[in-house]
mmCIF file of C-alpha atoms in Angstrom:
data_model
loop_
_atom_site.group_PDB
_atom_site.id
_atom_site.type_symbol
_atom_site.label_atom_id
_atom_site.label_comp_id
_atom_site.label_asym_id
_atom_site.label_seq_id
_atom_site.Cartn_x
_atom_site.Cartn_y
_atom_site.Cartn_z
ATOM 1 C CA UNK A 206 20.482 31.334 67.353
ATOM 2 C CA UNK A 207 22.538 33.863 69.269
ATOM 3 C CA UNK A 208 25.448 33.388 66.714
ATOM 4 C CA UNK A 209 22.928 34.138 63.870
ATOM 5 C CA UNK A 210 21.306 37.240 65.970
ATOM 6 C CA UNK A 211 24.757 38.414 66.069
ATOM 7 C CA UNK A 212 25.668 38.331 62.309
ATOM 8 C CA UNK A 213 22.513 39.960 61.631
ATOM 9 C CA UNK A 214 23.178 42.725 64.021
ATOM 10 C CA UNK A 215 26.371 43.187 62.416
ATOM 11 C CA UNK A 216 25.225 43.488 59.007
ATOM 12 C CA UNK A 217 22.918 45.633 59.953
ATOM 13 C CA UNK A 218 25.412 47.813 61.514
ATOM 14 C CA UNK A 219 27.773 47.895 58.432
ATOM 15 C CA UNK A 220 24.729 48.727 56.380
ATOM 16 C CA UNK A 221 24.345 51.739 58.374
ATOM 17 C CA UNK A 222 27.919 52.756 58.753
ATOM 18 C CA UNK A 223 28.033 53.044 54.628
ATOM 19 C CA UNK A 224 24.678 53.812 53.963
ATOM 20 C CA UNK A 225 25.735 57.265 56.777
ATOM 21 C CA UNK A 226 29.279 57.388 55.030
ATOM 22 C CA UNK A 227 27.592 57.882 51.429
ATOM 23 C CA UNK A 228 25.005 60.511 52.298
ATOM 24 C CA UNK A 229 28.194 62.719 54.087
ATOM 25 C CA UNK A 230 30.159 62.171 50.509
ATOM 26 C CA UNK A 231 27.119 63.401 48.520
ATOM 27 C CA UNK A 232 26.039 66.185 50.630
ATOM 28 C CA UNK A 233 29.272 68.091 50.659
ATOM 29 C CA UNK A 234 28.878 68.419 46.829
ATOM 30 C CA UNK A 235 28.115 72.155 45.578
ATOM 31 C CA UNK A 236 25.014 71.668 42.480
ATOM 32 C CA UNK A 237 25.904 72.455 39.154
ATOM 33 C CA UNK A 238 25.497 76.324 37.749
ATOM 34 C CA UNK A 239 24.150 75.750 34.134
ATOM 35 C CA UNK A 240 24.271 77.956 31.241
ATOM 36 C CA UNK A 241 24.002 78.192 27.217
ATOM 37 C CA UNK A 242 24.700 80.125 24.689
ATOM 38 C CA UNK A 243 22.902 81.196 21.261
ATOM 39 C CA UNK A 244 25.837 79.978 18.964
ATOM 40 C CA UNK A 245 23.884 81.145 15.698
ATOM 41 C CA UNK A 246 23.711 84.920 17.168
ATOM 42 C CA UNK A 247 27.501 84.414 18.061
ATOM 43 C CA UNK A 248 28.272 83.515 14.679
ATOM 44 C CA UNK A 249 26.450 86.070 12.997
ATOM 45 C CA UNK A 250 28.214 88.948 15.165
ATOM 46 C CA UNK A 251 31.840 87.238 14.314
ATOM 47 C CA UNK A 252 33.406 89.961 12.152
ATOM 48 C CA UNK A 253 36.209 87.178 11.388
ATOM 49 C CA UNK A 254 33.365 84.623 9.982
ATOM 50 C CA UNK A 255 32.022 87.233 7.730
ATOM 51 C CA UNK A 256 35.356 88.251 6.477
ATOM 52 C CA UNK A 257 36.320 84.656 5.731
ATOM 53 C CA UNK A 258 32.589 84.332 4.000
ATOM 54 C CA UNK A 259 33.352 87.060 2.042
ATOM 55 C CA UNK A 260 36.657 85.893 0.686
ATOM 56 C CA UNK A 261 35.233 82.738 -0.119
ATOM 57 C CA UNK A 262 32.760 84.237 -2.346
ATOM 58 C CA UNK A 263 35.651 86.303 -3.905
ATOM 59 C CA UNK A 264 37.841 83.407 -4.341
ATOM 60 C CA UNK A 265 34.256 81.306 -5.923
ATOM 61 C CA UNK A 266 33.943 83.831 -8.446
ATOM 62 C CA UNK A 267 37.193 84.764 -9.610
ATOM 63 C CA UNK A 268 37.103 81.114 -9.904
ATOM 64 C CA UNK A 269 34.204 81.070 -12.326
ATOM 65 C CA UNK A 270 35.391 83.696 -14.522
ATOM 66 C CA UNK A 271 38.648 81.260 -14.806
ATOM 67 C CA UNK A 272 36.609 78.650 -15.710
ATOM 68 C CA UNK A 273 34.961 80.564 -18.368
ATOM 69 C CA UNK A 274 38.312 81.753 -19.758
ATOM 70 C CA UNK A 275 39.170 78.594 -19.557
ATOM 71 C CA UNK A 276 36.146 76.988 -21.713
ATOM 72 C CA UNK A 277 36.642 79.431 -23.901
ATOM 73 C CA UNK A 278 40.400 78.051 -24.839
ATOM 74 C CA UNK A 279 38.993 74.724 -25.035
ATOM 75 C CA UNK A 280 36.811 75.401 -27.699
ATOM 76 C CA UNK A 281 39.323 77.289 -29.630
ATOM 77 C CA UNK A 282 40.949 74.192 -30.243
ATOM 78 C CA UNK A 283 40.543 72.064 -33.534
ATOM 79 C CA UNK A 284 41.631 69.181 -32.583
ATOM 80 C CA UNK A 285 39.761 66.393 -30.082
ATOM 81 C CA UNK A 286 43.749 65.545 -29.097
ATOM 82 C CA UNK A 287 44.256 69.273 -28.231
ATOM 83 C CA UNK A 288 40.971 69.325 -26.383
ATOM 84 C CA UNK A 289 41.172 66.304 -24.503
ATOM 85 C CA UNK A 290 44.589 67.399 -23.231
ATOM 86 C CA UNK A 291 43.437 71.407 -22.066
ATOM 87 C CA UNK A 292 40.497 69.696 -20.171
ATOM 88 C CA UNK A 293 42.739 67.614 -18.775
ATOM 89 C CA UNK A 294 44.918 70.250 -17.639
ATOM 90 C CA UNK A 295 41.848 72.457 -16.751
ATOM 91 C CA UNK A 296 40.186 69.831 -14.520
ATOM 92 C CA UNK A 297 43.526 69.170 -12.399
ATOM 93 C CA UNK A 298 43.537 73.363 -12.060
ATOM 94 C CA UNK A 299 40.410 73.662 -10.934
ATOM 95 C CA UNK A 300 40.254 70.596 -8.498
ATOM 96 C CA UNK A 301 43.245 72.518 -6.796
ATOM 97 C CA UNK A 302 41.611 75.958 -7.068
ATOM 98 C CA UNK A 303 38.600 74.195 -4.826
ATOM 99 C CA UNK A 304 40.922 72.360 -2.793
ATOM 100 C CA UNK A 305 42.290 75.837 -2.159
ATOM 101 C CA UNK A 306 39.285 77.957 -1.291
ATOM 102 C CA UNK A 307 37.664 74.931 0.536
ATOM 103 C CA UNK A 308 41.073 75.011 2.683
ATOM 104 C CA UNK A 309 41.313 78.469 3.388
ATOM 105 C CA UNK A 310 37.776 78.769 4.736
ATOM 106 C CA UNK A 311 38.102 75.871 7.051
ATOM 107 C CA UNK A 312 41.428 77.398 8.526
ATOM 108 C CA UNK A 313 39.555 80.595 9.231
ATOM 109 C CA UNK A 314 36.154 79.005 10.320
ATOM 110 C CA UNK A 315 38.313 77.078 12.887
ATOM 111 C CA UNK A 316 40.261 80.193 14.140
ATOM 112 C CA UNK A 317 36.642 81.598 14.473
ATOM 113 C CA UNK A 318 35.512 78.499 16.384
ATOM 114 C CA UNK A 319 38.878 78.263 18.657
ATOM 115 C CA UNK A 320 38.180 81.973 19.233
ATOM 116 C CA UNK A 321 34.508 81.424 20.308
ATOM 117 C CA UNK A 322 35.038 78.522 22.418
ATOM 118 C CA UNK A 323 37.856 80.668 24.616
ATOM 119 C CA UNK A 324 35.824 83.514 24.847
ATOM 120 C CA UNK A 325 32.933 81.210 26.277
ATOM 121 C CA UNK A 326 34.935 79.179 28.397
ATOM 122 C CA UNK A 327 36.614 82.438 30.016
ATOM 123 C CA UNK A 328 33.625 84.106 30.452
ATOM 124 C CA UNK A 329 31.933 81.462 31.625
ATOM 125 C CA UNK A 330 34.289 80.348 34.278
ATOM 126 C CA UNK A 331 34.794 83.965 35.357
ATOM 127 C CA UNK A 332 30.886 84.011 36.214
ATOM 128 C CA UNK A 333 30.826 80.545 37.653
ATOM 129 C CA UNK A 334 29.249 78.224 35.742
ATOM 130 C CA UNK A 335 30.281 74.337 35.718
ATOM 131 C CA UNK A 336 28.558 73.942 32.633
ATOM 132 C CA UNK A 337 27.658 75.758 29.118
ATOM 133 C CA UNK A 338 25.816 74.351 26.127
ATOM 134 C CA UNK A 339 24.548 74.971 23.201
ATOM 135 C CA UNK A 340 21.193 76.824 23.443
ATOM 136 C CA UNK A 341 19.662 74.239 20.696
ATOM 137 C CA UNK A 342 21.177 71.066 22.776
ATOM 138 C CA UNK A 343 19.499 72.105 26.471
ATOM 139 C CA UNK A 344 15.863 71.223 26.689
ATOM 140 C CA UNK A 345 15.148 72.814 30.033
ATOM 141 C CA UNK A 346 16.933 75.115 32.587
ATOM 142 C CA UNK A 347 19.938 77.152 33.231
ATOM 143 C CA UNK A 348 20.617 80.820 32.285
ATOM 144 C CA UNK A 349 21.325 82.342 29.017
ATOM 145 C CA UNK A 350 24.723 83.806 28.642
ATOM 146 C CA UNK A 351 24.600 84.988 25.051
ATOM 147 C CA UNK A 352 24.499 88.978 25.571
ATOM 148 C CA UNK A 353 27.655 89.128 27.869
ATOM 149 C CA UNK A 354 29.806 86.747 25.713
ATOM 150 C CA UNK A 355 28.689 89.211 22.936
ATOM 151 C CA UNK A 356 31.489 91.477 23.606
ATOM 152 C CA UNK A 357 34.104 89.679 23.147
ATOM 153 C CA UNK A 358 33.397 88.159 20.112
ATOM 154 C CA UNK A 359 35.190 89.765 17.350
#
């Protein structure tokens, strides 16, 4: 009986030794400083993004008046051999002329993005927060960040 008392004591004591030890580990830690950030208004102030927007739609319609020229010369020709081969040769053009603008716009839409995220993350740290997200992704709390990140967004 007294052996049993004593292993019950002892558990009990362990218990309470780890049970103190966990609540010291989890009171030392500092609570997390939330923000987010409109990435639509970011976007639409990005002077880069509108430039590479703009190029695109360049590039899109020089491409169409190409295309026209080039239907144009396919119907000038007589023959269905000499047809067959200009479409041919027009439909591996323009595959590379989209393959091209396509290209270019993702390059510069992901020097906007890398430019966005290091303007948020330095900002962000610089004001303290552990965490940013998106402003559509957080349901409830922390503190909006868009207006100072603003600046620096170019």
């Amino acid at each position: 009986m007294k052996k049993n008392l004593l292993t019950l004591a002892l558990c009990a004591f362990a218990f309470g030794l780890g049970f103190g030890a966990n609540n010291i580990a989890f009171s030392n830690v500092n609570p997390a400083k939330v923000a987010y950030v409109n990435v639509p208004k970011l976007l639409a102030a990005s002077k880069a993004l509108k430039a590479a927007q703009d190029a695109q739609m360049k590039q899109t319609k020089d491409m169409l008046k190409w295309y026209d020229t080039a239907s144009a010369d396919i119907q000038k020709q007589t023959t269905k051999a000499g047809k067959d081969a200009l479409i041919k040769k027009y439909e591996a053009q323009l595959t590379q002329k989209k393959k091209t603008i396509k290209d270019a716009y993702a390059k510069k839409v992901n020097q906007v993005d890398t430019q966005l995220d290091t303007a948020i993350t330095t900002k962000a740290k610089a004001m303290g927060y552990n965490l940013v997200f998106r402003k559509d992704a957080l349901l409830f709390g922390g503190t909006d960040i868009t207006n100072e990140i603003l600046p620096l967004v170019k």
